[in-house]
Structure formats: structure tokens, C-alpha cells
């Protein structure tokens, strides 16, 4: 993964939905101006005409109200019709784009057998390498809260690991010599850069990718975020119920059932339905989701051992954690 690709994905709205148009448009401004002009003209007319007969005529009063306010109502009916037409055209365009994307996906699945086999082979290689890895994350072996703020607290290797690194010979992989990843960079990397200009976000992402274990989680998260964005599911649109850090700690300890059910706090029915439907129909998506859930589970289990409640709360608000809540609920991980 290179920064150019990450910037392109962020710019295309993989992680967040593109900004919407302003609510007040030129149509509403014109309608308001016409309404004001008409009301002023009608008021001036009745001021020039005078009160007329002193006796109150209810029928005449109702006719005057209709004559004054009916054109205003017609103006706003026309304005709403114009706005509804614009909205319908925009929705039609989005629907056509979605249908076109689904059609291309279907054709690629039907005629891209070689590409599918390549993706499946890559996933199998990742899983095999994961099973062979017995070393734990050195990323989060930091001192538990207190002395320094989370931004400056770096992971500190164990003495045994430090002694082993002191005896490194020639040919040692570069990742073994890289400095440990800070908790702040780890959390920022799991949230991914906000925009293509988010230099700090890309810096944290590059440092996370340099770590072997965290890099695998970041790649897995980006894969599922890219796939679910094809169905119009964006993490910035989700507002899951917040679970307490104690619930996250129970999950890291292997607890399942009702006590960790609050982790599945995503309530958006359309996102849940779209993700569940694709899990049943798309084998590649299903494999990517299960791989991502395994990586998040194992990485978080190591992270929880030394993380503070504040750090767990910050991690739970990242785009990666929201994807975990959504897909974990769809797959029944919290049951």
C-alpha cells in the first residue's frame, strides 16, 4: 500500500460519504423573493385602495386572504416541485451508478475467474502465515497509564526481546530494527486519513504498515472498508451505541454472549441488511470479513493487556472498530 493509493481511496469516498449539497438552493431564494414582492405589491394595493366600507364582510375578507396568499402558496408549490425534480434526478443518477457497479461486479465474478483465484490464493497465504506466527505483538508492551500522555507513550520491548535484538546478525529483516509503534499512531492508523491532505494520518498509517502484525490488520480493514463502500455503506454514517471499556475487556478475555452484546451497537438496518446479504452471496467478501474479524480479535486482545480505558474508548471510535461492530453483529461474533 502506498500513500498515493490511500489518498485516492480517501478522496473517492471509500471511508466517508461525499459532502452533500447545501439545503437552501437558488430555487428557494427565488421563491422567497417572489413571495416578498407579491406581498409588498398586495399590501401597497390595499393601502392605496383604502378600507372601503366600514361594515365587516366575512366573504369579502376571505376573498382578500385568498387573493393575497394563494399566489404565495403557488410560488412555493412550484419551488418544491422544482427541488423534488432535482432530487429525483440525482437519486436516479446514483441508482444508475449503483446498478452499473453491481453489473460490473457480477461480470467480473463471472468472467474474471483468474482474478478471483488470485485473491483467494492471497487470502489463503495470509491465513497460513498468520497461523505460523507465534510471536506476540511488541507494539503494546508499554507501561500502563500514568506517567506520560497517550500521544507520547511508545511500546517498550521486553528485556528478553531487547537482549535478542542486541544479538541480531546480518540479514535481519528491517521490521525487526524499526522503532516500536506508539499507541497514538496505532489508533490514528486504524481510523485512516481523514482527507488526501491529512499528512499526520498518512504518517501514522505508514508507521503502522511498517509493523508486521498491525500492517496485516490495516490491510484487512482497508479491504473490507473498500468492499462495503461499494454497497454504499460508509463508516462515517454509522452512529453505533458506545460500549464501556469493561465490555471490550471482557471480549478480549474471550467472554461471549449477553455480557458483550453491547459491542454490536450498530443499529442501521439498511447497512446490516446489505452486509448480511453480501455475506451470503459473495464468497470473496465473506473470506475477507472473517479474515478481518480474526485479525482484529487477536490484535485487540494484545492491545487490551496494556491499554487504558481512554485508549480503548478512542480505538472503539475508529472506522476500523465501527466496521468490526457492524460485521461482528452480522456474523454473530457477539452471540
Tab-separated table of C-alpha atoms in Angstrom:
chain	number	residue	atom	x	y	z
A	1	UNK	CA	0.000	0.000	0.000
A	2	UNK	CA	1.390	3.408	-0.944
A	3	UNK	CA	0.241	6.884	0.133
A	4	UNK	CA	-0.977	7.745	-3.376
A	5	UNK	CA	-3.410	4.865	-3.336
A	6	UNK	CA	-4.584	5.727	0.163
A	7	UNK	CA	-5.137	9.353	-0.828
A	8	UNK	CA	-7.066	8.249	-3.892
A	9	UNK	CA	-9.311	5.929	-1.855
A	10	UNK	CA	-9.965	8.624	0.732
A	11	UNK	CA	-10.703	11.156	-1.996
A	12	UNK	CA	-13.141	8.805	-3.708
A	13	UNK	CA	-15.138	8.384	-0.526
A	14	UNK	CA	-14.160	4.874	0.488
A	15	UNK	CA	-14.149	5.781	4.167
A	16	UNK	CA	-16.708	8.592	4.225
A	17	UNK	CA	-19.617	9.721	2.073
A	18	UNK	CA	-19.023	12.743	-0.238
A	19	UNK	CA	-20.316	16.066	1.051
A	20	UNK	CA	-23.955	16.826	0.245
A	21	UNK	CA	-25.272	19.962	-1.463
A	22	UNK	CA	-26.472	22.882	0.714
A	23	UNK	CA	-30.089	22.699	1.880
A	24	UNK	CA	-31.000	26.232	0.687
A	25	UNK	CA	-30.775	26.408	-3.104
A	26	UNK	CA	-31.336	29.112	-5.691
A	27	UNK	CA	-34.923	27.876	-6.137
A	28	UNK	CA	-35.826	28.680	-2.529
A	29	UNK	CA	-34.160	32.092	-2.758
A	30	UNK	CA	-36.114	32.981	-5.906
A	31	UNK	CA	-39.371	31.742	-4.372
A	32	UNK	CA	-38.780	33.822	-1.241
A	33	UNK	CA	-38.022	36.917	-3.341
A	34	UNK	CA	-41.173	36.466	-5.454
A	35	UNK	CA	-43.280	35.942	-2.324
A	36	UNK	CA	-41.914	39.106	-0.756
A	37	UNK	CA	-42.527	41.132	-3.938
A	38	UNK	CA	-46.099	39.876	-4.182
A	39	UNK	CA	-46.859	40.605	-0.527
A	40	UNK	CA	-45.460	44.119	-0.848
A	41	UNK	CA	-47.455	44.713	-4.017
A	42	UNK	CA	-50.670	43.407	-2.446
A	43	UNK	CA	-50.097	45.470	0.692
A	44	UNK	CA	-49.498	48.586	-1.362
A	45	UNK	CA	-52.624	47.967	-3.403
A	46	UNK	CA	-54.872	47.741	-0.349
A	47	UNK	CA	-53.228	50.782	1.198
A	48	UNK	CA	-53.956	52.826	-1.937
A	49	UNK	CA	-57.458	51.425	-2.310
A	50	UNK	CA	-58.374	52.295	1.254
A	51	UNK	CA	-60.531	50.431	3.786
A	52	UNK	CA	-63.705	50.779	1.680
A	53	UNK	CA	-66.984	50.171	3.524
A	54	UNK	CA	-66.803	50.352	7.287
A	55	UNK	CA	-69.022	47.276	7.699
A	56	UNK	CA	-67.218	43.936	8.082
A	57	UNK	CA	-67.993	41.459	5.303
A	58	UNK	CA	-66.735	37.969	6.114
A	59	UNK	CA	-66.987	36.738	2.499
A	60	UNK	CA	-65.059	39.760	1.241
A	61	UNK	CA	-62.411	39.216	3.953
A	62	UNK	CA	-61.949	35.558	2.959
A	63	UNK	CA	-61.660	36.508	-0.725
A	64	UNK	CA	-58.987	39.073	0.127
A	65	UNK	CA	-56.984	36.474	2.073
A	66	UNK	CA	-57.238	34.039	-0.836
A	67	UNK	CA	-56.201	36.720	-3.310
A	68	UNK	CA	-53.170	37.658	-1.195
A	69	UNK	CA	-51.869	34.273	-0.062
A	70	UNK	CA	-52.901	31.942	-2.909
A	71	UNK	CA	-50.163	33.215	-5.283
A	72	UNK	CA	-47.602	32.820	-2.486
A	73	UNK	CA	-48.717	29.242	-1.952
A	74	UNK	CA	-48.498	28.547	-5.691
A	75	UNK	CA	-44.994	30.008	-5.801
A	76	UNK	CA	-43.804	27.649	-3.057
A	77	UNK	CA	-45.586	24.674	-4.581
A	78	UNK	CA	-43.663	25.347	-7.760
A	79	UNK	CA	-40.390	25.732	-5.834
A	80	UNK	CA	-40.928	22.441	-4.016
A	81	UNK	CA	-41.762	20.734	-7.313
A	82	UNK	CA	-38.521	22.006	-8.850
A	83	UNK	CA	-36.482	20.833	-5.875
A	84	UNK	CA	-38.205	17.443	-5.877
A	85	UNK	CA	-37.416	17.106	-9.582
A	86	UNK	CA	-33.732	17.889	-8.953
A	87	UNK	CA	-33.643	15.392	-6.074
A	88	UNK	CA	-35.275	12.689	-8.188
A	89	UNK	CA	-32.764	13.228	-10.984
A	90	UNK	CA	-29.884	12.990	-8.507
A	91	UNK	CA	-31.292	9.822	-6.928
A	92	UNK	CA	-31.833	8.359	-10.390
A	93	UNK	CA	-28.215	9.081	-11.254
A	94	UNK	CA	-26.993	7.445	-8.049
A	95	UNK	CA	-29.237	4.444	-8.639
A	96	UNK	CA	-27.891	4.047	-12.164
A	97	UNK	CA	-24.336	4.259	-10.835
A	98	UNK	CA	-25.088	1.613	-8.209
A	99	UNK	CA	-26.701	-0.678	-10.787
A	100	UNK	CA	-23.744	-0.192	-13.107
A	101	UNK	CA	-21.309	-1.036	-10.296
A	102	UNK	CA	-23.314	-4.160	-9.385
A	103	UNK	CA	-23.367	-5.211	-13.027
A	104	UNK	CA	-19.604	-4.744	-13.349
A	105	UNK	CA	-19.074	-6.733	-10.153
A	106	UNK	CA	-21.274	-9.529	-11.462
A	107	UNK	CA	-19.471	-9.599	-14.825
A	108	UNK	CA	-16.078	-9.586	-13.123
A	109	UNK	CA	-17.155	-12.538	-10.961
A	110	UNK	CA	-18.424	-14.429	-13.994
A	111	UNK	CA	-15.541	-13.720	-16.385
A	112	UNK	CA	-12.699	-12.929	-14.007
A	113	UNK	CA	-12.044	-16.401	-12.722
A	114	UNK	CA	-8.306	-15.872	-12.770
A	115	UNK	CA	-8.583	-12.676	-10.707
A	116	UNK	CA	-10.835	-14.390	-8.169
A	117	UNK	CA	-8.409	-17.264	-7.810
A	118	UNK	CA	-5.574	-14.780	-7.250
A	119	UNK	CA	-7.486	-13.010	-4.467
A	120	UNK	CA	-8.420	-16.304	-2.805
A	121	UNK	CA	-4.832	-17.518	-3.040
A	122	UNK	CA	-3.609	-14.297	-1.445
A	123	UNK	CA	-6.087	-14.671	1.418
A	124	UNK	CA	-5.026	-18.273	1.952
A	125	UNK	CA	-1.371	-17.222	2.085
A	126	UNK	CA	-2.152	-14.548	4.663
A	127	UNK	CA	-4.070	-17.017	6.832
A	128	UNK	CA	-1.273	-19.586	6.560
A	129	UNK	CA	1.347	-17.028	7.534
A	130	UNK	CA	-0.836	-15.937	10.422
A	131	UNK	CA	-1.134	-19.464	11.780
A	132	UNK	CA	2.631	-19.948	11.642
A	133	UNK	CA	3.283	-16.747	13.580
A	134	UNK	CA	3.683	-17.478	17.289
A	135	UNK	CA	5.233	-14.199	18.383
A	136	UNK	CA	3.003	-11.712	20.183
A	137	UNK	CA	2.700	-8.022	19.396
A	138	UNK	CA	5.576	-5.988	20.769
A	139	UNK	CA	3.579	-2.920	19.815
A	140	UNK	CA	1.594	-2.676	23.005
A	141	UNK	CA	4.014	-3.816	25.706
A	142	UNK	CA	4.067	-0.273	27.069
A	143	UNK	CA	3.823	0.810	30.680
A	144	UNK	CA	0.212	1.093	31.822
A	145	UNK	CA	-1.317	4.626	32.250
A	146	UNK	CA	0.051	7.368	34.147
A	147	UNK	CA	3.413	8.857	33.575
A	148	UNK	CA	3.132	10.186	30.027
A	149	UNK	CA	0.225	11.192	27.779
A	150	UNK	CA	-1.044	8.621	25.233
A	151	UNK	CA	0.448	10.601	22.331
A	152	UNK	CA	3.987	10.156	23.609
A	153	UNK	CA	3.752	6.688	25.147
A	154	UNK	CA	5.683	4.233	22.983
A	155	UNK	CA	5.663	0.467	23.133
A	156	UNK	CA	8.722	-0.821	25.006
A	157	UNK	CA	10.134	-4.239	24.097
A	158	UNK	CA	10.546	-6.798	26.834
A	159	UNK	CA	14.073	-7.372	28.250
A	160	UNK	CA	14.278	-10.769	26.583
A	161	UNK	CA	13.401	-9.239	23.246
A	162	UNK	CA	15.879	-6.403	23.799
A	163	UNK	CA	18.643	-8.930	24.542
A	164	UNK	CA	17.685	-10.881	21.467
A	165	UNK	CA	17.763	-7.743	19.329
A	166	UNK	CA	21.217	-6.947	20.676
A	167	UNK	CA	22.468	-10.186	19.110
A	168	UNK	CA	20.909	-9.588	15.688
A	169	UNK	CA	23.156	-10.712	12.858
A	170	UNK	CA	23.441	-9.532	9.287
A	171	UNK	CA	20.374	-10.149	7.169
A	172	UNK	CA	17.906	-9.303	9.935
A	173	UNK	CA	14.603	-8.025	8.464
A	174	UNK	CA	14.149	-4.254	8.582
A	175	UNK	CA	10.914	-4.521	10.601
A	176	UNK	CA	12.874	-6.080	13.466
A	177	UNK	CA	15.041	-2.934	13.670
A	178	UNK	CA	12.156	-0.445	13.372
A	179	UNK	CA	11.155	1.518	16.495
A	180	UNK	CA	8.030	0.281	18.277
A	181	UNK	CA	4.707	1.777	17.187
A	182	UNK	CA	3.102	4.292	19.544
A	183	UNK	CA	-0.443	3.760	20.759
A	184	UNK	CA	-1.487	7.149	19.351
A	185	UNK	CA	-0.195	6.216	15.870
A	186	UNK	CA	-1.865	2.820	16.113
A	187	UNK	CA	-5.271	4.349	16.873
A	188	UNK	CA	-4.854	7.047	14.223
A	189	UNK	CA	-3.874	4.441	11.625
A	190	UNK	CA	-6.979	2.356	12.363
A	191	UNK	CA	-9.107	5.450	11.742
A	192	UNK	CA	-7.361	6.043	8.380
A	193	UNK	CA	-6.579	9.535	6.997
A	194	UNK	CA	-9.491	11.972	7.007
A	195	UNK	CA	-8.642	13.551	3.632
A	196	UNK	CA	-5.937	13.398	0.976
A	197	UNK	CA	-4.246	16.328	2.762
A	198	UNK	CA	-4.133	14.603	6.165
A	199	UNK	CA	-0.340	14.372	6.416
A	200	UNK	CA	-0.401	13.299	10.061
A	201	UNK	CA	-2.844	10.495	9.249
A	202	UNK	CA	-0.669	9.184	6.408
A	203	UNK	CA	2.423	9.379	8.620
A	204	UNK	CA	0.733	7.226	11.260
A	205	UNK	CA	-0.519	4.861	8.555
A	206	UNK	CA	2.982	4.364	7.149
A	207	UNK	CA	4.366	3.611	10.616
A	208	UNK	CA	1.577	1.119	11.244
A	209	UNK	CA	2.207	-0.631	7.922
A	210	UNK	CA	5.879	-0.999	8.870
A	211	UNK	CA	4.771	-3.199	11.779
A	212	UNK	CA	4.091	-6.722	10.531
A	213	UNK	CA	1.115	-7.606	12.710
A	214	UNK	CA	-0.546	-4.209	12.713
A	215	UNK	CA	0.069	-3.880	8.985
A	216	UNK	CA	-1.901	-7.079	8.364
A	217	UNK	CA	-4.831	-5.660	10.342
A	218	UNK	CA	-4.674	-2.352	8.449
A	219	UNK	CA	-4.673	-4.173	5.093
A	220	UNK	CA	-7.577	-6.373	6.177
A	221	UNK	CA	-9.536	-3.339	7.404
A	222	UNK	CA	-8.977	-1.426	4.180
A	223	UNK	CA	-10.104	-4.432	2.143
A	224	UNK	CA	-13.454	-4.725	3.947
A	225	UNK	CA	-13.992	-0.946	4.032
A	226	UNK	CA	-13.451	-0.792	0.289
A	227	UNK	CA	-15.791	-3.726	-0.348
A	228	UNK	CA	-18.669	-2.454	1.794
A	229	UNK	CA	-18.336	1.051	0.334
A	230	UNK	CA	-19.343	-0.496	-2.999
A	231	UNK	CA	-22.769	-1.091	-1.414
A	232	UNK	CA	-22.986	2.491	-0.159
A	233	UNK	CA	-22.013	1.655	3.451
A	234	UNK	CA	-19.714	4.284	4.950
A	235	UNK	CA	-18.341	4.189	8.467
A	236	UNK	CA	-18.861	7.932	8.978
A	237	UNK	CA	-22.617	7.403	8.515
A	238	UNK	CA	-22.804	4.884	11.347
A	239	UNK	CA	-23.534	6.070	14.880
A	240	UNK	CA	-23.193	2.911	16.988
A	241	UNK	CA	-24.086	2.783	20.652
A	242	UNK	CA	-20.960	3.227	22.755
A	243	UNK	CA	-19.898	0.207	24.791
A	244	UNK	CA	-17.972	0.688	28.021
A	245	UNK	CA	-14.264	-0.236	28.094
A	246	UNK	CA	-15.098	-3.011	30.565
A	247	UNK	CA	-17.227	-4.695	27.886
A	248	UNK	CA	-14.340	-4.502	25.407
A	249	UNK	CA	-12.017	-6.016	28.024
A	250	UNK	CA	-14.412	-8.930	28.582
A	251	UNK	CA	-14.455	-9.589	24.840
A	252	UNK	CA	-10.651	-9.534	24.723
A	253	UNK	CA	-10.623	-12.110	27.525
A	254	UNK	CA	-12.785	-14.461	25.455
A	255	UNK	CA	-16.181	-13.774	27.033
A	256	UNK	CA	-19.134	-14.189	24.661
A	257	UNK	CA	-22.887	-13.907	24.997
A	258	UNK	CA	-25.149	-11.279	26.543
A	259	UNK	CA	-22.354	-9.632	28.558
A	260	UNK	CA	-20.553	-8.496	25.358
A	261	UNK	CA	-23.676	-7.932	23.239
A	262	UNK	CA	-23.362	-4.099	23.558
A	263	UNK	CA	-20.362	-4.296	21.197
A	264	UNK	CA	-22.821	-4.906	18.369
A	265	UNK	CA	-24.171	-1.384	18.813
A	266	UNK	CA	-24.764	-0.681	15.107
A	267	UNK	CA	-28.499	-0.067	14.634
A	268	UNK	CA	-28.584	0.982	10.967
A	269	UNK	CA	-30.927	-1.584	9.435
A	270	UNK	CA	-30.050	-0.896	5.807
A	271	UNK	CA	-26.306	-1.339	6.458
A	272	UNK	CA	-26.909	-4.552	8.399
A	273	UNK	CA	-29.179	-5.928	5.674
A	274	UNK	CA	-26.769	-5.063	2.841
A	275	UNK	CA	-23.786	-6.565	4.678
A	276	UNK	CA	-25.719	-9.726	5.605
A	277	UNK	CA	-26.923	-10.178	2.025
A	278	UNK	CA	-23.440	-9.844	0.607
A	279	UNK	CA	-22.069	-12.273	3.198
A	280	UNK	CA	-24.420	-14.905	1.794
A	281	UNK	CA	-23.805	-14.187	-1.897
A	282	UNK	CA	-20.151	-13.113	-2.201
A	283	UNK	CA	-17.559	-15.720	-1.200
A	284	UNK	CA	-14.628	-13.303	-1.572
A	285	UNK	CA	-16.343	-10.757	0.664
A	286	UNK	CA	-17.127	-13.474	3.209
A	287	UNK	CA	-13.491	-14.624	3.354
A	288	UNK	CA	-12.245	-11.037	3.669
A	289	UNK	CA	-14.680	-10.352	6.530
A	290	UNK	CA	-13.695	-13.460	8.505
A	291	UNK	CA	-10.011	-12.695	7.997
A	292	UNK	CA	-10.548	-9.118	9.216
A	293	UNK	CA	-12.515	-10.255	12.284
A	294	UNK	CA	-9.769	-12.722	13.253
A	295	UNK	CA	-7.035	-10.107	12.885
A	296	UNK	CA	-8.965	-7.502	14.889
A	297	UNK	CA	-9.770	-10.023	17.627
A	298	UNK	CA	-6.160	-11.122	18.075
A	299	UNK	CA	-4.683	-7.638	17.807
A	300	UNK	CA	-7.165	-6.150	20.253
A	301	UNK	CA	-6.551	-8.970	22.723
A	302	UNK	CA	-2.882	-7.940	22.849
A	303	UNK	CA	-3.719	-4.231	22.887
A	304	UNK	CA	-6.121	-4.595	25.820
A	305	UNK	CA	-3.457	-6.021	28.128
A	306	UNK	CA	-1.662	-2.670	28.439
A	307	UNK	CA	-4.263	-0.143	27.206
A	308	UNK	CA	-6.016	2.379	29.403
A	309	UNK	CA	-9.782	2.877	29.375
A	310	UNK	CA	-9.278	6.141	27.479
A	311	UNK	CA	-7.236	4.383	24.797
A	312	UNK	CA	-9.840	1.643	24.423
A	313	UNK	CA	-12.570	4.288	24.103
A	314	UNK	CA	-10.533	6.105	21.436
A	315	UNK	CA	-9.928	2.891	19.488
A	316	UNK	CA	-13.634	1.962	19.639
A	317	UNK	CA	-14.457	5.210	17.804
A	318	UNK	CA	-12.223	4.480	14.792
A	319	UNK	CA	-13.540	3.459	11.388
A	320	UNK	CA	-11.906	0.044	11.799
A	321	UNK	CA	-13.701	-0.560	15.121
A	322	UNK	CA	-17.031	0.511	13.599
A	323	UNK	CA	-16.509	-1.973	10.777
A	324	UNK	CA	-15.768	-4.620	13.410
A	325	UNK	CA	-19.020	-3.793	15.258
A	326	UNK	CA	-21.057	-3.927	12.039
A	327	UNK	CA	-19.551	-7.122	10.625
A	328	UNK	CA	-19.289	-8.766	14.038
A	329	UNK	CA	-23.003	-8.318	14.551
A	330	UNK	CA	-23.778	-9.622	11.056
A	331	UNK	CA	-21.672	-12.749	11.598
A	332	UNK	CA	-22.890	-13.346	15.170
A	333	UNK	CA	-19.462	-12.767	16.737
A	334	UNK	CA	-21.003	-11.302	19.883
A	335	UNK	CA	-23.560	-14.071	20.425
